[in-house]
Tab-separated table of C-alpha atoms and ligand atoms in Angstrom:
chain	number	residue	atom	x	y	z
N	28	UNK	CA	70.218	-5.134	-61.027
N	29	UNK	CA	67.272	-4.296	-58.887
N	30	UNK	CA	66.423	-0.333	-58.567
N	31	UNK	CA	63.784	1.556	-57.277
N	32	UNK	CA	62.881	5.049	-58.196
N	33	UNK	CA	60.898	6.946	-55.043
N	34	UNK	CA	58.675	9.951	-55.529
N	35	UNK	CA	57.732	12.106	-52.709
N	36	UNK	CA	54.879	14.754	-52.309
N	37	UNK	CA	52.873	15.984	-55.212
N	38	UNK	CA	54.918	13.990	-58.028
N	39	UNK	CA	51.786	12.114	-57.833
N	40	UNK	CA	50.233	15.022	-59.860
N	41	UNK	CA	53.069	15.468	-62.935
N	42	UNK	CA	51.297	15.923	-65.927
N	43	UNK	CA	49.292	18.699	-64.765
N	44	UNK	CA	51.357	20.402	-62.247
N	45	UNK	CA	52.959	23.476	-62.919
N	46	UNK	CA	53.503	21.937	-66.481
N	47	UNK	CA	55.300	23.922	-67.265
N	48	UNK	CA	58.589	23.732	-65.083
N	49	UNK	CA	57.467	19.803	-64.639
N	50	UNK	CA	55.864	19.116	-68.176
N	51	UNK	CA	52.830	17.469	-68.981
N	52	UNK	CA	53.437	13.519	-69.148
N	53	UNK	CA	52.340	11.705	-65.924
N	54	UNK	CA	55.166	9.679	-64.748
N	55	UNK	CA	53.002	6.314	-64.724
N	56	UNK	CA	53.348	7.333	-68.833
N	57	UNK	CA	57.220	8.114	-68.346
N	58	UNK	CA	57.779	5.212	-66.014
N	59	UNK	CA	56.477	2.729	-68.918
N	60	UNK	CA	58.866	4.083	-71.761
N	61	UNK	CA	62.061	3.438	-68.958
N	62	UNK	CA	61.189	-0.227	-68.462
N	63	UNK	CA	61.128	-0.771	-72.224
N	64	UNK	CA	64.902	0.998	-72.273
N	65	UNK	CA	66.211	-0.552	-69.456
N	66	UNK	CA	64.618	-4.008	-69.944
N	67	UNK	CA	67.608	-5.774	-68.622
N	68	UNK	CA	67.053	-3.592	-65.371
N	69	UNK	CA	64.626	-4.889	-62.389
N	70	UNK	CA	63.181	-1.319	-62.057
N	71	UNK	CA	60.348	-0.394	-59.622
N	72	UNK	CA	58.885	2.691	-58.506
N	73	UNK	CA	57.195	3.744	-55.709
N	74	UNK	CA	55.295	7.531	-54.802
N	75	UNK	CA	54.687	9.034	-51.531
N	76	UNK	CA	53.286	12.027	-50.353
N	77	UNK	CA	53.935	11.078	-46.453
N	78	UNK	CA	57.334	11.596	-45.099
N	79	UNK	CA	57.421	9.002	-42.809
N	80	UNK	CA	56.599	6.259	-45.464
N	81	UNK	CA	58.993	7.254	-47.728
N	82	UNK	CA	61.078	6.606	-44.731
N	83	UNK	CA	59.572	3.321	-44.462
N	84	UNK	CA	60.545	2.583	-48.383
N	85	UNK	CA	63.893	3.724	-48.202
N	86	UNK	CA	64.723	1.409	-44.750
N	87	UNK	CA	62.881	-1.345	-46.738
N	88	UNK	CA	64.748	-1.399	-49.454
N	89	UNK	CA	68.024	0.363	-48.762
N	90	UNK	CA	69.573	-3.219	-47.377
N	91	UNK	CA	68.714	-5.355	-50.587
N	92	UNK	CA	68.362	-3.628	-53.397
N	93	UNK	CA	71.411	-2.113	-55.743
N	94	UNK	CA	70.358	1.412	-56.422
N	95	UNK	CA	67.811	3.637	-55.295
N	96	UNK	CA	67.218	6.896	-57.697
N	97	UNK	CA	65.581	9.701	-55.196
N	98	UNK	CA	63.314	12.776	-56.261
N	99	UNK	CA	62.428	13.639	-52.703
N	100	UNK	CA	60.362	16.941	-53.990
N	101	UNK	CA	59.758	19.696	-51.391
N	102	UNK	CA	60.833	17.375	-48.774
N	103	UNK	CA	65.052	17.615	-50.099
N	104	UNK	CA	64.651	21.337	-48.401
N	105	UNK	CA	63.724	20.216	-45.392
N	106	UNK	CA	63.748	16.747	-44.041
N	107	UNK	CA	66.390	15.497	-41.832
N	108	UNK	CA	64.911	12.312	-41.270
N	109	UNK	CA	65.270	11.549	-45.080
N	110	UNK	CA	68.727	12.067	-44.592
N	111	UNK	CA	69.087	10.540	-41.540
N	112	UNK	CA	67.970	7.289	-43.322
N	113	UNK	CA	69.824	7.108	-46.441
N	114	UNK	CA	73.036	7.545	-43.996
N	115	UNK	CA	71.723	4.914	-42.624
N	116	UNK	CA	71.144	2.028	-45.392
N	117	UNK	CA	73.665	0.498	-47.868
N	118	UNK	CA	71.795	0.886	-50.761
N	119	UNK	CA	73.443	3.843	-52.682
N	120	UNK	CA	71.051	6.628	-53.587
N	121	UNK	CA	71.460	8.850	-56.716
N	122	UNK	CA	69.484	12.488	-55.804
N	123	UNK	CA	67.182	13.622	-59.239
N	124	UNK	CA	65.404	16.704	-59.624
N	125	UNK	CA	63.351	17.452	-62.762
N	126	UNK	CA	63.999	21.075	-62.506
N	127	UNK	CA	67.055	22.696	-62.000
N	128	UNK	CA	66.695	24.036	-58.601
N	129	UNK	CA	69.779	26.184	-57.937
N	130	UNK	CA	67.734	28.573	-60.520
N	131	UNK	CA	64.832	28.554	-58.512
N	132	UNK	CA	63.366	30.261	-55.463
N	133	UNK	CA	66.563	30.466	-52.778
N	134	UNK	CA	64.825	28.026	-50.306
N	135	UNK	CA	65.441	25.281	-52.918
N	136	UNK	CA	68.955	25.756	-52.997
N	137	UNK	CA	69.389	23.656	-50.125
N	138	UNK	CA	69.093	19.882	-49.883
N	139	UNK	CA	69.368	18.021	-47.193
N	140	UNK	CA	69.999	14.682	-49.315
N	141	UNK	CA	72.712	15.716	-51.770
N	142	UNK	CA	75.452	15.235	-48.786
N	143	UNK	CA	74.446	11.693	-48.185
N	144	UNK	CA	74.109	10.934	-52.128
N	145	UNK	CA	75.937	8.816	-54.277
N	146	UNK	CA	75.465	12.080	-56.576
N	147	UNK	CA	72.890	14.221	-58.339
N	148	UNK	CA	71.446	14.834	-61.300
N	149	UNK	CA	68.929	17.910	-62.186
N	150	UNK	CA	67.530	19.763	-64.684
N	151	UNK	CA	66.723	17.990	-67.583
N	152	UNK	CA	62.759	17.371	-67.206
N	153	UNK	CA	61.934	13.578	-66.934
N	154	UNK	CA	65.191	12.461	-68.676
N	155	UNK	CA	66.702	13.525	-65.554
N	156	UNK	CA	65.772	10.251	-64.223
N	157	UNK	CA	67.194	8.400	-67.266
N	158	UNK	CA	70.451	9.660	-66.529
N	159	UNK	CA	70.253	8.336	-63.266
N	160	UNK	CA	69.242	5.215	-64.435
N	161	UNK	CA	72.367	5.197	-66.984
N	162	UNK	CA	74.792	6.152	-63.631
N	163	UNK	CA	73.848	2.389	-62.128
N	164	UNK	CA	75.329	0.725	-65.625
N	165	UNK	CA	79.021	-0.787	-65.324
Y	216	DQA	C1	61.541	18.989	-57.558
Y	216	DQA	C2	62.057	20.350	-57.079
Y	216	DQA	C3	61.550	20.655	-55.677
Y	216	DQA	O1	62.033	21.923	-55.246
Y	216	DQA	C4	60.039	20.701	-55.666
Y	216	DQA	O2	59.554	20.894	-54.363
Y	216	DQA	C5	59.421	19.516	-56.304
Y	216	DQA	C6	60.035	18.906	-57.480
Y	216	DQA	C7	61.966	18.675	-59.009
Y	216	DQA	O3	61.901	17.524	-59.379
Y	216	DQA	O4	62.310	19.587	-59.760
Y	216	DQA	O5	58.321	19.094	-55.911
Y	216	DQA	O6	62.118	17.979	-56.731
């Protein structure tokens, strides 16, 4: 079961962003302790803080591999073309959000991913991406 987990902009910097609504592990640290859980998974991860290569990622990979898990960051409020291209791939993609954004600021109430996800999961720090991990077992 091959999945990739893509990080767009500033998710680079967890750990000492806004630690705390993101916390303070980096997720090079985080990413390590989900291999070791999920050793039976192929998991990979990728970060961008350019739109158009996360693009590039998701057209790569969205015709080969089984799961994609998706923290698109400040981009989920406003990029069509992410959404344009996970309509467009086969790959399913599960939407994660470390924080739970409907209780944020109002422009983060709207993401332009969650209609073209397989479904979404937010709100529960880092482990949110655990649980997204957990939605690709049988
Ligand atoms: C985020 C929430 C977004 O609104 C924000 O722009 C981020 C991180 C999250 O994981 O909680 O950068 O996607």
């Amino acid at each position: 079961m091959k999945i990739i987990i893509i990080n767009g902009p500033n998710l680079n910097l967890l750990g000492k962003r806004e630690t705390d609504i993101y916390g303070d592990m980096p997720f090079e640290e985080y990413f390590d302790i989900l291999k070791n859980k999920f050793d039976w998974f192929d998991l990979e991860y990728y970060q961008s803080n350019i739109e158009g290569e996360l693009i590039d990622k998701i057209q790569e990979v969205g015709f080969s591999y089984d799961g994609i898990i998706l923290n698109a960051a400040a981009f989920t409020h406003t990029s069509v073309g992410l959404r344009d291209a996970i309509a467009a791939i086969e790959t399913p993609v599960v939407e994660v959000h470390i924080s739970n954004t409907s209780n944020r600021e109002e422009f983060r109430h709207n993401s332009f991913i969650t209609p073209v996800a397989r479904g979404v999961i937010m709100g529960f720090g880092l482990q949110s991406y655990e649980l997204a991990v957990q939605s690709f077992i049988k």
